[in-house]
Coordinates of C-alpha atoms in Angstrom, one line a residue:
Chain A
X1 CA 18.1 30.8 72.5
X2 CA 17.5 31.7 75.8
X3 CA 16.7 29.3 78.1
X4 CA 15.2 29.9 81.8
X5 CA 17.8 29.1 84.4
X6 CA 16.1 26.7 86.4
X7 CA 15.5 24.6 83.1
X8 CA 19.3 24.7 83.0
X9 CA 20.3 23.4 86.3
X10 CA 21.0 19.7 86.6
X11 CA 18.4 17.4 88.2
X12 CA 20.2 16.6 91.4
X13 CA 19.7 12.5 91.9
X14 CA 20.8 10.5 94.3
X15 CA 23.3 8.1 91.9
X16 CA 23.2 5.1 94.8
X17 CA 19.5 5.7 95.6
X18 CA 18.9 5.1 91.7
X19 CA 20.9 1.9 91.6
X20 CA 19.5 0.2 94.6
X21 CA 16.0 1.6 93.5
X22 CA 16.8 -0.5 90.3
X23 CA 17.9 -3.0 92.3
X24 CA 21.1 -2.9 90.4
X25 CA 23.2 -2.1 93.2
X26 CA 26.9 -3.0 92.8
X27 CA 28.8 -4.3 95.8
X28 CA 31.7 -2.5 97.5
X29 CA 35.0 -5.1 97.2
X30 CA 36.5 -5.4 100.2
X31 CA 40.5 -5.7 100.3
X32 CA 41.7 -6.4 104.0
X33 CA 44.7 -4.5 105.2
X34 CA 47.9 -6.5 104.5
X35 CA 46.8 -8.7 101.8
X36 CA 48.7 -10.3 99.5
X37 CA 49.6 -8.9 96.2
X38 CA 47.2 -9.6 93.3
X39 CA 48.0 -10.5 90.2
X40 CA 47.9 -7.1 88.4
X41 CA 50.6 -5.8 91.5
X42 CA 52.8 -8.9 91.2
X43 CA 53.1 -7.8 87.5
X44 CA 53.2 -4.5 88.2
X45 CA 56.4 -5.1 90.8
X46 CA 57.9 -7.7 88.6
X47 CA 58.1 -5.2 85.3
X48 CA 61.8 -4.4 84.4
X49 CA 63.3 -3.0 81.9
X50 CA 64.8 -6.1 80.1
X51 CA 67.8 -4.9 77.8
X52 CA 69.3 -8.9 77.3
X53 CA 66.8 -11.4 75.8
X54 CA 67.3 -14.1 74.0
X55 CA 67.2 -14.8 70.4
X56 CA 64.0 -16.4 70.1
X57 CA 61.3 -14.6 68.4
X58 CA 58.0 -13.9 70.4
X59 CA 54.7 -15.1 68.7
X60 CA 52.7 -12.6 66.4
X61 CA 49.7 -13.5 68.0
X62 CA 51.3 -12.2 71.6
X63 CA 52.2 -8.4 70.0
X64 CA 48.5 -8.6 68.8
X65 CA 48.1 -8.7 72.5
X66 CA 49.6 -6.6 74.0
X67 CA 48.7 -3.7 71.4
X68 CA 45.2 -4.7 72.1
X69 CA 45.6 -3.3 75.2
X70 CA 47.4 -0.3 74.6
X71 CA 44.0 0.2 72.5
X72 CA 42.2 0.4 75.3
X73 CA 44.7 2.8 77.5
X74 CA 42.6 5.8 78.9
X75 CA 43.4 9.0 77.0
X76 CA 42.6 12.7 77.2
X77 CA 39.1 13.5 75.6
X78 CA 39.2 9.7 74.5
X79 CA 41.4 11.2 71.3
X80 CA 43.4 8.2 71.3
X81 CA 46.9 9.5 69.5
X82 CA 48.6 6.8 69.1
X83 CA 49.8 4.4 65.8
X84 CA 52.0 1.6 66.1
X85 CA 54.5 0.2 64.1
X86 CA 55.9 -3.4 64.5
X87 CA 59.5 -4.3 63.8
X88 CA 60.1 -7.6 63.6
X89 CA 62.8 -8.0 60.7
X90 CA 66.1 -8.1 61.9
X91 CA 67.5 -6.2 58.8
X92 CA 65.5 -3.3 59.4
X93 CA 66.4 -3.3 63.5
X94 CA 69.7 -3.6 62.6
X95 CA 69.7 -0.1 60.4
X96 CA 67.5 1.9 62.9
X97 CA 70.5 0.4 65.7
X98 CA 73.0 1.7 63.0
X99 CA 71.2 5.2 62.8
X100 CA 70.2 5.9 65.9
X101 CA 73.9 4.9 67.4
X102 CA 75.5 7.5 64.6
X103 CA 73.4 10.2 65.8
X104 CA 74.2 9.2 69.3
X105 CA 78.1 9.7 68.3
X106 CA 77.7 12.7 66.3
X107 CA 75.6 14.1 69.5
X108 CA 78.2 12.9 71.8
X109 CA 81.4 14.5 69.9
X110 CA 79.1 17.7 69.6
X111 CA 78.7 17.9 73.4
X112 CA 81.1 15.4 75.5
X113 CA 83.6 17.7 77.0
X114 CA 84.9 15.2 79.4
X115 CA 86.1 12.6 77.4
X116 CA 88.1 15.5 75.8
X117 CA 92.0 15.8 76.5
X118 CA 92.5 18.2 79.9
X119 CA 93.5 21.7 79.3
X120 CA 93.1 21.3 75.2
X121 CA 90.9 24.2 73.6
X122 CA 88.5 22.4 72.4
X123 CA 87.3 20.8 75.7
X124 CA 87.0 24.6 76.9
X125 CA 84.5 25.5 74.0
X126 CA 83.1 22.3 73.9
X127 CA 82.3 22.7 77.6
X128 CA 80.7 26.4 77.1
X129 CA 79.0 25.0 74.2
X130 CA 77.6 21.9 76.5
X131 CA 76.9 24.2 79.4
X132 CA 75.0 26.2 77.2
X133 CA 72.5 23.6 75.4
X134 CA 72.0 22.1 79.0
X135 CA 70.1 25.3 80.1
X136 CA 68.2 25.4 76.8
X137 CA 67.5 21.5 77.1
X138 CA 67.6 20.5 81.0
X139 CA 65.5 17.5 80.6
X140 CA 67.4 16.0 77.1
X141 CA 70.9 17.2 78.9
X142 CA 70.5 15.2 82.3
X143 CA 73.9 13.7 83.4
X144 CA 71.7 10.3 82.8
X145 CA 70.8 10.5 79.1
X146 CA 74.2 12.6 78.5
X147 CA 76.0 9.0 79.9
X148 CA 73.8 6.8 78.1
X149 CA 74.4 8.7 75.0
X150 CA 78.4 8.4 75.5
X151 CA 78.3 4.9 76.1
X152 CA 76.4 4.2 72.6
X153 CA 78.8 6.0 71.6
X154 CA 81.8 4.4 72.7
X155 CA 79.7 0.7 71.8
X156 CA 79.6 0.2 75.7
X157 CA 75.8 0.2 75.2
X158 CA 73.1 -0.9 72.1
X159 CA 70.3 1.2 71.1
X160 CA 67.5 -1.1 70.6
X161 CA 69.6 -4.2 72.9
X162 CA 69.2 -6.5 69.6
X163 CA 65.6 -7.5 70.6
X164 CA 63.6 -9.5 68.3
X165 CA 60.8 -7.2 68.4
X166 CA 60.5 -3.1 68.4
X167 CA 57.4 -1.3 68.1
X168 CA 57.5 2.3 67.9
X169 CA 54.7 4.3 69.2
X170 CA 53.9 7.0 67.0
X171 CA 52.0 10.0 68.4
X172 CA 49.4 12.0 66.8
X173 CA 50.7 16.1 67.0
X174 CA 47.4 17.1 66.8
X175 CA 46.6 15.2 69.9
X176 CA 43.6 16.8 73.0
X177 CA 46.0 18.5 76.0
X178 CA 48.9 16.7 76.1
X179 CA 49.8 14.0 74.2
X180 CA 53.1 12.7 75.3
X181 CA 51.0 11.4 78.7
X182 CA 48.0 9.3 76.4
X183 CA 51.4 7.9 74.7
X184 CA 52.6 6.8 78.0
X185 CA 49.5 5.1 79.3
X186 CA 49.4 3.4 76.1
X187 CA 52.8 2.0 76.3
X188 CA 51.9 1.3 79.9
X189 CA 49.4 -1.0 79.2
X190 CA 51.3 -3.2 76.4
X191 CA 54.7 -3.3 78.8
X192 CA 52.4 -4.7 81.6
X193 CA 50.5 -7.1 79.9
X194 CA 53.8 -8.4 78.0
X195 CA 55.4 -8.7 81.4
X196 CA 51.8 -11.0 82.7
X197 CA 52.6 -12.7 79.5
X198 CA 56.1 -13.5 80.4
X199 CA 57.9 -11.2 78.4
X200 CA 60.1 -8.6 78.7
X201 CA 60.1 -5.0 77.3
X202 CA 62.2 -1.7 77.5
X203 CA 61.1 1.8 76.4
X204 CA 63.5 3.2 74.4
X205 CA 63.5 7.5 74.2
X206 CA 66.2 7.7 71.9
X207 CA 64.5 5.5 69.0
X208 CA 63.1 9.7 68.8
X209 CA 66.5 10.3 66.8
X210 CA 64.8 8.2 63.9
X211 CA 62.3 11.5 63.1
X212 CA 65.6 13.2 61.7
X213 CA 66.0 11.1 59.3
X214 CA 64.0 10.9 56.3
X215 CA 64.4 8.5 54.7
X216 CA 63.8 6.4 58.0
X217 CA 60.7 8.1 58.1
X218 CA 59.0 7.4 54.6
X219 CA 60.5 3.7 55.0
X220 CA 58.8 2.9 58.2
X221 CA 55.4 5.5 57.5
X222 CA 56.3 8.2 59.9
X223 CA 54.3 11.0 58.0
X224 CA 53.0 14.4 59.3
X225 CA 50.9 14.9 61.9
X226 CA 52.6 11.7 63.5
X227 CA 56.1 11.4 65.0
X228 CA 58.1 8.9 66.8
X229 CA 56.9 9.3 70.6
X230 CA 58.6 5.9 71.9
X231 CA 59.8 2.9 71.1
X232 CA 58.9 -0.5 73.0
X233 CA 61.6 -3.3 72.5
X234 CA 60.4 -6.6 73.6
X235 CA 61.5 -10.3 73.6
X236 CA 61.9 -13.1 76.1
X237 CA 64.5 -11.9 78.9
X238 CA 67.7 -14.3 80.0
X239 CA 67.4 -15.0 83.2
X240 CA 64.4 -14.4 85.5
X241 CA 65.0 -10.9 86.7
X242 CA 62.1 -11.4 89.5
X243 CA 63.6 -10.6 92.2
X244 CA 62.0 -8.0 94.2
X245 CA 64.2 -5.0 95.0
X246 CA 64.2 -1.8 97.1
X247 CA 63.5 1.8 95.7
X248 CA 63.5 5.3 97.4
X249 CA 60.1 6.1 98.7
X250 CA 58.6 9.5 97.7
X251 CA 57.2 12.2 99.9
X252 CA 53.4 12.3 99.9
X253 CA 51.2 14.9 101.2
X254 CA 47.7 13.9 102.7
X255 CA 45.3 15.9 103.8
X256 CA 42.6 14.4 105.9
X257 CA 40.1 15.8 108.8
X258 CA 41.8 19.5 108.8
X259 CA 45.3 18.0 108.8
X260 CA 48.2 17.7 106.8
X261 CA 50.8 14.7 107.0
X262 CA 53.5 13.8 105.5
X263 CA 53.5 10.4 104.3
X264 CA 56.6 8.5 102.5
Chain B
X1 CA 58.5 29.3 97.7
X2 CA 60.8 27.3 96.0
X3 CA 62.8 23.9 96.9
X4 CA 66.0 25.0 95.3
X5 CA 67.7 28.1 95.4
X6 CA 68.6 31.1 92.7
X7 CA 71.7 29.7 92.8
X8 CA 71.5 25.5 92.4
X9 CA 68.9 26.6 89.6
X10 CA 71.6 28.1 87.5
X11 CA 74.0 25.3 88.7
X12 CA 74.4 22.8 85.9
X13 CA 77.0 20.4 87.2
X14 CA 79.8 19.0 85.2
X15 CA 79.6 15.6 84.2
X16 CA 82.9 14.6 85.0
X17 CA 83.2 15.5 88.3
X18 CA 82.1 12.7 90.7
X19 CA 81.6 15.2 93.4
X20 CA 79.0 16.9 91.7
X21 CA 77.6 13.6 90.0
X22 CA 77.1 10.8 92.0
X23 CA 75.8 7.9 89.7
X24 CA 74.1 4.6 90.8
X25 CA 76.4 2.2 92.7
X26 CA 75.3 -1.3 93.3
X27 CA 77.8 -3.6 95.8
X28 CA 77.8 -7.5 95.9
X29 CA 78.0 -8.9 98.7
X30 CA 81.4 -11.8 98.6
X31 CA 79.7 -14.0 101.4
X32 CA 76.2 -14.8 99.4
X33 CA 77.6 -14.5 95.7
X34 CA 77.5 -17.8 93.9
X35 CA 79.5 -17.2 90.8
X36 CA 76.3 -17.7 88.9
X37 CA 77.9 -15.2 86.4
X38 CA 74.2 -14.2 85.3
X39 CA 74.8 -10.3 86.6
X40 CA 77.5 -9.9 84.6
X41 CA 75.4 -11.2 81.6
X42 CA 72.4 -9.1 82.4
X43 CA 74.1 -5.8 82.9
X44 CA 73.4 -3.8 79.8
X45 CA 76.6 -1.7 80.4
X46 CA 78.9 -4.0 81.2
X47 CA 79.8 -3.0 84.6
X48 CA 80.1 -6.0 86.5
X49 CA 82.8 -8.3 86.2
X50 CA 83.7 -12.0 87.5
X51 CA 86.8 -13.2 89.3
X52 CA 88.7 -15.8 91.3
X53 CA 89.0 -15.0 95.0
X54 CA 91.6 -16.3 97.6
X55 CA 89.9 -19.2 98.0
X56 CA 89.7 -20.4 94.2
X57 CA 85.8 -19.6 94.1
X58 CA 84.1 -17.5 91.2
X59 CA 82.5 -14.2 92.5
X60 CA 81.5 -11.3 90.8
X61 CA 82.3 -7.4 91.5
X62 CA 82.3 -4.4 90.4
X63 CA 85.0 -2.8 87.6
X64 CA 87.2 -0.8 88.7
X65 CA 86.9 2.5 87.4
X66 CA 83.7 1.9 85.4
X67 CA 81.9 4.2 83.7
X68 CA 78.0 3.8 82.8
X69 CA 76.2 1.8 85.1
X70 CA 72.7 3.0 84.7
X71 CA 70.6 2.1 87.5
X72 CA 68.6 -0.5 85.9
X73 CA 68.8 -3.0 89.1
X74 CA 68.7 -5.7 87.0
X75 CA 71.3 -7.5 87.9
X76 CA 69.9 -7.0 91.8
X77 CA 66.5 -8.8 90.3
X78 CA 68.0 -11.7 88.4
X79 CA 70.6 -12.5 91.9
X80 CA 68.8 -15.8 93.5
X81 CA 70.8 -15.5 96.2
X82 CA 70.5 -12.1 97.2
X83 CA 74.0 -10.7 96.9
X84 CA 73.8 -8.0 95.2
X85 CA 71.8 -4.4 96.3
X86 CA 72.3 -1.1 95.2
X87 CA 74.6 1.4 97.6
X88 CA 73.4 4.3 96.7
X89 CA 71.1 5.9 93.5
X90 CA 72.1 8.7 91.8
X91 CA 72.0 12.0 92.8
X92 CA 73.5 15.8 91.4
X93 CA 74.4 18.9 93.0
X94 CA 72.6 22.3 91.3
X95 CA 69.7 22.2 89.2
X96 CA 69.3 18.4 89.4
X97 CA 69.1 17.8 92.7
X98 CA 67.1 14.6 94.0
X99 CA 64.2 16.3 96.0
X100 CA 61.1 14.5 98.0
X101 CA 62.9 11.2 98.6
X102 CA 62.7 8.9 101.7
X103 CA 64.6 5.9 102.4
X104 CA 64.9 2.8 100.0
X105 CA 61.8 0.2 100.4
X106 CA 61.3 -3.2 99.9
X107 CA 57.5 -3.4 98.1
X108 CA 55.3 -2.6 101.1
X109 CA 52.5 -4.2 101.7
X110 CA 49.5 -1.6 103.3

């Protein structure tokens, strides 16, 4: 149907004039340079990633919580790909540990030239091998994960740091754009309302081994179009790991009035 | 245009080689330490360690020839007494590179 353009263009409005016409106006808060934190940036600079808590379990009614708000994490074309699953039988944590550190050996023999002898032959292939999967794979092959992986495999390091809680964050394939972010902001909600709710949480990447295995899958309902995005460990920490620390500052470009600065 | 070059983009470094992979370092500092022993608790990969100085006091430190610590700065945020800060993050030659990075802050307030 064709329609004439003017019919087409947008009624230009003046948005402000319309809300103080309806006398509806909302006011403009006013945050004075050098305030103190508030209470959504003291949680926010307090969050860390807890990996020793204590035995104790946290309430059901808290995980209710905090998934409530990962309900209500912005996502792209309000698609919303997310599903959780709560963990909170210490059997079943237990075998997802087991699994997850298994595949973290088998992955670590597979690639870990340099805990092989010096000079033997199979450190040389290994280390082609290695070198090889680390241009296919630069983000999985990191020198970070790649040590993180060794160390669960050598038992220097848990999986799932024996919370009492895991909830795994499954994320719809079929997500709008890119779903891995809306799985993010989701989790980013429920670790920063657990930490306003005094407890701590850890994300946990390599939970993602469990989608190779079967029969995890059908056990814990990881079915087609979903996978395992994340998983979210929480319990109450030991300690109070409050203290504020220093991190590296990033660069930041502004552009204002025709110039550019760089900010850090 | 590019940050790194041809070459540090086809440079995967080894893992092995602490020239090429510096990992996170975090130093206590002997003076404020109070043998609290919760650092050693909290590190997730067991890299700090407690001991007897010359003067009969508990301290903590750093293993020797540790492998694994993985920048979590917890034990910096659980130290009431301040003693412990990290020495330097991490940071790779070749394709990993740390790019864009300023000096370490304290939260700022603006």
């Amino acid at each position: 149907m064709f329609v004439e353009p003017s019919a087409r263009a947008i009624r230009v409005e003046d948005p402000e004039e319309v809300e103080k016409e309806a006398g509806r106006s909302s006011k403009i808060t006013v945050v004075p340079e050098g305030a103190e934190w508030n209470a959504v940036e003291q949680v926010m600079l307090q969050r860390r990633s807890i990996r020793k808590y204590k035995k104790a379990q946290v309430p059901a009614h808290l995980i209710r919580r905090m998934l409530e708000m990962g309900r209500y994490a912005p996502s792209q074309g309000n698609c919303q790909p997310w599903k959780f699953v709560v963990i909170r039988d210490s059997a079943i944590i237990q075998g997802i540990e087991d699994f997850c550190v298994g595949e973290c050996k088998k992955t670590s023999s597979a690639i870990d030239y340099a805990s092989m002898p010096a000079g033997s032959f199979k450190r040389f292939v290994t280390r082609i091998k290695a070198k090889l999967f680390n241009r296919l794979q630069p983000n999985m092959m990191h020198p970070v994960p790649v040590s993180g992986i060794t160390a669960i495999a050598e038992g220097r390091f848990a999986v799932f740091h024996h919370a009492p809680t895991v909830i795994l964050l499954l994320m719809d394939k079929r997500g709008i754009g890119v779903p891995p972010i809306d799985i993010g902001i989701c989790g980013t909600n429920i670790v920063l309302a657990a930490q306003s709710l005094g407890l701590g949480t850890c994300w946990i990447g390599f939970s993602k081994f469990l989608n190779q295995s079967p029969e995890w899958c059908v056990k814990l309902g990881v079915e087609e179009p979903y996978e395992i995005s994340e998983a979210i460990t929480v319990g109450y920490p030991v300690g109070n790991p409050t203290h504020l620390i220093a991190r590296e500052t990033h660069e930041i470009g502004w552009f204002e009035d025709g110039k550019k600065q760089v900010l850090y | 245009m590019a940050l790194l070059s041809k070459q540090e983009r086809r440079h995967f470094p080894d893992w092995d080689d602490s020239e090429q992979c510096k990992f996170h370092r975090v130093a206590v500092d002997l003076e404020k330490c109070d043998g609290c022993k919760l650092c050693t608790i909290v590190c997730p990969s067991n890299v700090l360690e407690l001991f007897v100085d010359g003067n009969g006091k508990k301290k903590a430190r750093v293993k020797e020839n540790h492998r694994g610590c993985i920048s979590c700065n917890n034990c910096y945020a659980i130290c009431e007494s301040g003693a412990i800060e990290a020495s330097h993050h991490y940071d790779f030659v070749g394709y990993y590179r740390q790019l864009g990075r300023g000096e370490f802050s304290k939260p700022r307030i603006f």
